[in-house]
Short mmCIF file of C-alpha atoms and ligand atoms in Angstrom, two decimals:
data_model
loop_
_atom_site.label_atom_id
_atom_site.label_comp_id
_atom_site.label_asym_id
_atom_site.label_seq_id
_atom_site.Cartn_x
_atom_site.Cartn_y
_atom_site.Cartn_z
CA MET A 276 0.00 0.00 0.00
CA LEU A 277 1.20 3.49 -0.82
CA GLU A 278 1.29 6.02 1.99
CA LEU A 279 1.81 9.66 1.07
CA TYR A 280 2.68 12.11 3.83
CA ILE A 281 1.64 15.63 2.97
CA GLY A 282 1.38 19.08 4.55
CA ASN A 283 -1.45 21.64 4.59
CA LYS A 284 -3.43 21.61 1.36
CA CYS A 285 -3.82 25.38 1.47
CA PHE A 286 -0.14 26.09 0.94
CA SER A 287 1.96 22.93 0.66
CA SER A 288 2.70 23.17 -3.02
CA TRP A 289 5.19 20.28 -3.02
CA SER A 290 2.63 18.01 -1.40
CA LEU A 291 0.12 18.73 -4.15
CA ARG A 292 2.29 17.36 -6.95
CA PRO A 293 2.47 13.61 -6.17
CA TRP A 294 -0.97 13.71 -4.53
CA LEU A 295 -2.44 15.02 -7.80
CA VAL A 296 -0.83 12.22 -9.82
CA LEU A 297 -2.19 9.56 -7.45
CA LYS A 298 -5.66 11.08 -7.25
CA HIS A 299 -5.99 11.85 -10.95
CA HIS A 300 -5.01 8.31 -11.88
CA GLU A 301 -7.19 6.78 -9.15
CA ILE A 302 -4.22 4.93 -7.70
CA PRO A 303 -5.17 3.70 -4.21
CA PHE A 304 -3.16 5.38 -1.48
CA THR A 305 -3.40 6.49 2.10
CA GLU A 306 -2.87 10.17 2.75
CA ILE A 307 -1.24 11.11 6.04
CA PHE A 308 -1.34 14.73 7.11
CA ILE A 309 1.35 16.57 9.06
CA ARG A 310 0.48 20.12 9.95
CA LEU A 311 3.21 22.55 8.88
CA ARG A 312 4.52 25.53 10.86
CA GLN A 313 4.01 24.02 14.30
CA PRO A 314 6.75 23.79 16.94
CA ASP A 315 6.87 19.99 16.58
CA THR A 316 6.52 19.92 12.77
CA PRO A 317 10.25 19.35 12.04
CA ALA A 318 10.43 16.45 14.51
CA GLN A 319 7.23 14.89 13.16
CA ILE A 320 8.48 15.10 9.58
CA LEU A 321 11.90 13.71 10.49
CA GLU A 322 10.23 10.60 11.89
CA VAL A 323 8.92 9.74 8.41
CA SER A 324 11.14 11.61 5.95
CA PRO A 325 14.97 11.49 5.98
CA SER A 326 15.22 14.95 4.40
CA GLY A 327 12.92 16.53 6.97
CA ARG A 328 10.68 17.63 4.09
CA LEU A 329 7.26 16.69 2.77
CA PRO A 330 6.02 15.03 0.66
CA VAL A 331 7.41 11.58 1.32
CA LEU A 332 6.05 8.30 0.00
CA HIS A 333 6.24 5.04 1.94
CA HIS A 334 5.87 1.82 -0.05
CA ASP A 335 6.92 -1.76 0.60
CA GLY A 336 9.28 -0.74 3.39
CA ARG A 337 10.85 1.99 1.23
CA ARG A 338 10.84 5.72 1.89
CA ILE A 339 10.94 7.84 -1.23
CA TRP A 340 11.36 11.56 -0.67
CA ASP A 341 11.70 14.65 -2.82
CA THR A 342 8.96 15.33 -5.35
CA LEU A 343 10.69 14.41 -8.60
CA ALA A 344 11.96 11.15 -7.13
CA ILE A 345 8.44 10.29 -5.98
CA LEU A 346 7.04 11.03 -9.45
CA GLU A 347 9.74 8.86 -11.07
CA TYR A 348 8.97 6.05 -8.63
CA LEU A 349 5.26 6.24 -9.47
CA ALA A 350 6.09 6.30 -13.20
CA GLU A 351 8.02 3.04 -12.73
CA LEU A 352 5.33 1.43 -10.60
CA TYR A 353 2.50 2.34 -12.98
CA PRO A 354 3.91 2.41 -16.55
CA GLU A 355 0.37 2.09 -17.91
CA LYS A 356 -0.48 5.53 -16.47
CA LYS A 357 2.09 7.10 -18.80
CA LEU A 358 3.35 9.71 -16.37
CA TRP A 359 5.92 10.65 -18.99
CA PRO A 360 5.18 11.01 -22.73
CA ASP A 361 5.83 7.96 -24.96
CA ASP A 362 7.89 9.88 -27.49
CA ARG A 363 11.56 10.16 -26.48
CA THR A 364 11.90 13.81 -27.50
CA ALA A 365 8.69 14.83 -25.77
CA ARG A 366 9.76 12.81 -22.71
CA ALA A 367 13.13 14.56 -22.60
CA ILE A 368 11.45 17.96 -22.78
CA ALA A 369 8.90 16.94 -20.14
CA ARG A 370 11.75 15.94 -17.83
CA SER A 371 13.66 19.15 -18.62
CA VAL A 372 10.76 21.46 -17.82
CA SER A 373 9.98 19.43 -14.69
CA ALA A 374 13.57 19.72 -13.50
CA GLU A 375 13.55 23.43 -14.33
CA MET A 376 10.51 23.81 -12.08
CA HIS A 377 12.01 21.68 -9.35
CA SER A 378 15.19 23.71 -9.11
CA GLY A 379 14.12 27.16 -10.20
CA PHE A 380 11.66 30.02 -10.29
CA MET A 381 12.55 31.04 -6.72
CA GLU A 382 11.28 34.61 -7.14
CA VAL A 383 7.87 33.50 -8.38
CA ARG A 384 7.69 30.87 -5.67
CA SER A 385 8.55 33.28 -2.86
CA GLN A 386 6.63 36.34 -4.10
CA TRP A 387 3.57 34.37 -5.19
CA GLY A 388 3.40 31.73 -2.45
CA MET A 389 0.68 29.15 -3.02
CA ASN A 390 -2.25 30.19 -0.86
CA LEU A 391 -5.56 28.70 -1.91
CA ARG A 392 -7.57 30.89 0.44
CA ARG A 393 -6.09 34.18 -0.73
CA ARG A 394 -8.41 36.59 -2.48
CA LYS A 395 -7.66 36.71 -6.21
CA ALA A 396 -5.99 39.99 -7.08
CA HIS A 397 -3.08 41.02 -9.21
CA LYS A 398 0.15 41.17 -7.23
CA PRO A 399 3.01 42.66 -9.26
CA LEU A 400 6.28 40.75 -9.24
CA SER A 401 9.78 42.21 -9.05
CA GLU A 402 11.67 42.45 -12.33
CA ALA A 403 13.40 39.13 -11.64
CA GLY A 404 10.06 37.57 -10.79
CA ARG A 405 8.49 38.90 -14.00
CA LYS A 406 11.27 37.31 -16.05
CA GLN A 407 10.68 33.99 -14.34
CA ALA A 408 6.92 34.20 -14.82
CA ALA A 409 7.51 34.97 -18.50
CA ARG A 410 9.76 31.91 -18.78
CA ILE A 411 7.04 29.73 -17.20
CA GLU A 412 4.49 31.07 -19.69
CA GLN A 413 6.94 30.41 -22.52
CA ILE A 414 7.33 26.79 -21.38
CA TRP A 415 3.58 26.32 -21.23
CA ARG A 416 3.05 27.97 -24.64
CA GLU A 417 5.81 26.05 -26.40
CA CYS A 418 4.94 22.64 -24.92
CA ARG A 419 1.27 23.13 -25.77
CA ALA A 420 2.10 24.22 -29.32
CA GLU A 421 4.67 21.49 -29.98
CA TYR A 422 3.34 18.49 -28.05
CA GLY A 423 -0.10 19.36 -26.69
CA ALA A 424 -2.37 18.49 -29.60
CA GLY A 425 -3.84 15.37 -27.98
CA GLY A 426 -5.41 17.14 -25.00
CA SER A 427 -5.39 20.26 -22.86
CA PHE A 428 -2.16 19.58 -20.96
CA LEU A 429 1.49 20.34 -21.74
CA PHE A 430 2.03 17.07 -23.58
CA GLY A 431 -1.61 16.41 -24.48
CA SER A 432 -2.70 14.05 -21.74
CA PHE A 433 -1.83 14.73 -18.09
CA THR A 434 1.81 13.94 -17.25
CA ALA A 435 4.22 14.43 -14.38
CA ALA A 436 5.19 17.75 -15.98
CA ASP A 437 1.65 19.04 -15.41
CA ALA A 438 1.82 17.85 -11.81
CA MET A 439 5.04 19.85 -11.41
CA TYR A 440 3.36 23.01 -12.72
CA ALA A 441 -0.06 22.57 -11.08
CA PRO A 442 0.81 24.66 -7.99
CA VAL A 443 2.21 27.33 -10.30
CA ALA A 444 -1.08 27.38 -12.17
CA THR A 445 -2.84 28.19 -8.87
CA ARG A 446 -0.37 31.03 -8.32
CA PHE A 447 -1.08 32.56 -11.73
CA ASP A 448 -4.80 32.24 -10.93
CA THR A 449 -4.44 33.87 -7.51
CA TYR A 450 -1.95 36.63 -8.26
CA GLY A 451 -1.70 36.96 -12.02
CA GLY A 452 -4.66 39.25 -12.71
CA GLU A 453 -5.65 39.24 -16.35
CA LEU A 454 -3.66 36.47 -18.01
CA ALA A 455 -2.62 35.99 -21.62
CA ALA A 456 -5.12 33.73 -23.41
CA ALA A 457 -2.75 30.75 -23.68
CA THR A 458 -1.76 31.05 -20.01
CA ARG A 459 -5.39 31.34 -18.94
CA ALA A 460 -6.34 28.27 -20.98
CA TYR A 461 -3.63 26.13 -19.38
CA VAL A 462 -4.37 27.41 -15.86
CA ASP A 463 -8.06 26.63 -16.42
CA ALA A 464 -7.25 23.12 -17.67
CA ILE A 465 -5.37 22.42 -14.45
CA LEU A 466 -8.02 23.99 -12.21
CA ALA A 467 -10.81 22.04 -13.96
CA MET A 468 -9.30 18.67 -13.06
CA PRO A 469 -11.66 16.82 -10.69
CA ALA A 470 -8.66 15.92 -8.53
CA MET A 471 -7.73 19.62 -8.22
CA LYS A 472 -11.27 20.35 -7.06
CA VAL A 473 -10.90 17.69 -4.36
CA TRP A 474 -7.61 19.30 -3.26
CA TYR A 475 -9.18 22.78 -3.17
CA ALA A 476 -12.10 21.41 -1.10
CA GLY A 477 -9.59 19.91 1.31
CA ALA A 478 -7.82 23.26 1.55
CA ALA A 479 -11.11 25.06 2.18
CA ALA A 480 -11.92 22.61 4.97
CA GLU A 481 -8.68 23.42 6.82
CA THR A 482 -9.54 25.63 9.77
CA TYR A 483 -5.97 26.54 10.75
CA PRO A 484 -4.96 30.21 10.83
CA GLU A 485 -1.90 29.53 8.68
CA PRO A 486 -1.39 30.88 6.09
CA GLY A 487 -2.93 34.32 6.60
CA PRO A 488 -5.49 35.23 3.91
CA ASP A 489 -3.15 37.84 2.43
CA GLU A 490 0.09 36.00 2.95
N1 GSH B 697 12.73 19.61 -2.70
C1 GSH B 697 11.63 19.17 -1.89
C2 GSH B 697 10.98 20.38 -1.24
C3 GSH B 697 9.94 19.97 -0.24
C4 GSH B 697 9.55 21.07 0.73
O1 GSH B 697 10.18 22.15 0.80
N2 GSH B 697 8.51 20.80 1.51
C5 GSH B 697 8.04 21.70 2.57
C6 GSH B 697 6.50 21.75 2.60
S1 GSH B 697 5.79 22.29 1.08
C7 GSH B 697 8.47 21.16 3.92
O2 GSH B 697 8.53 19.96 4.11
N3 GSH B 697 8.78 22.01 4.90
C8 GSH B 697 9.18 21.55 6.18
C9 GSH B 697 8.72 22.43 7.28
O3 GSH B 697 7.93 23.34 7.01
O4 GSH B 697 9.08 22.17 8.44
C10 GSH B 697 10.65 18.38 -2.75
O5 GSH B 697 10.74 18.49 -3.99
O6 GSH B 697 9.84 17.58 -2.25
#
């Protein structure tokens, strides 16, 4: 049985990624919640995750931590779910843009923190943040144009690359104001996923004060 340890749905953007893959593909798993930003949070996470970070996946006596590693593990466990595109070139690009997300876009991530209860309103980014947001939009536009014909996601059908960008889509929705048509279309495709609606409902049901509504 798969056990996925996650943080608060309202703002734990890393937790969302593997959770979305499991939920979207209806892969049975148990979800175990650890509340972030509490005095005992680091100790609680360290009991289950060697890195002291969430998410972490437990399976068959193994602990798999760090989002991309979890997605790769799921791709190996469930090849029929096609978490990466079949075509080698598309797959290489999907991995490249996923890695770029995993290791980058710090300004966008810090200035537009995922907060699913924040009122939607345009929040201008710094110049560095604007460049990063433009690069994200370029990735979405180019993947959709080159590989997206078979569906509404970056490589047509939903892949790990979409999971990597799903929290970013919520950030564009929350903070981006009026979006370019192509950006809006991709953000809407992510937000329309039934699994995303389940995640949002979970976030809305969280009664904790963190994060603040304007944080
Ligand atoms: N590189 C890690 C980053 C994970 C991460 O930063 N997780 C945050 C929650 S979203 C965390 O565990 N924070 C620990 C804490 O708040 O004590 C990944 O890809 O999974």
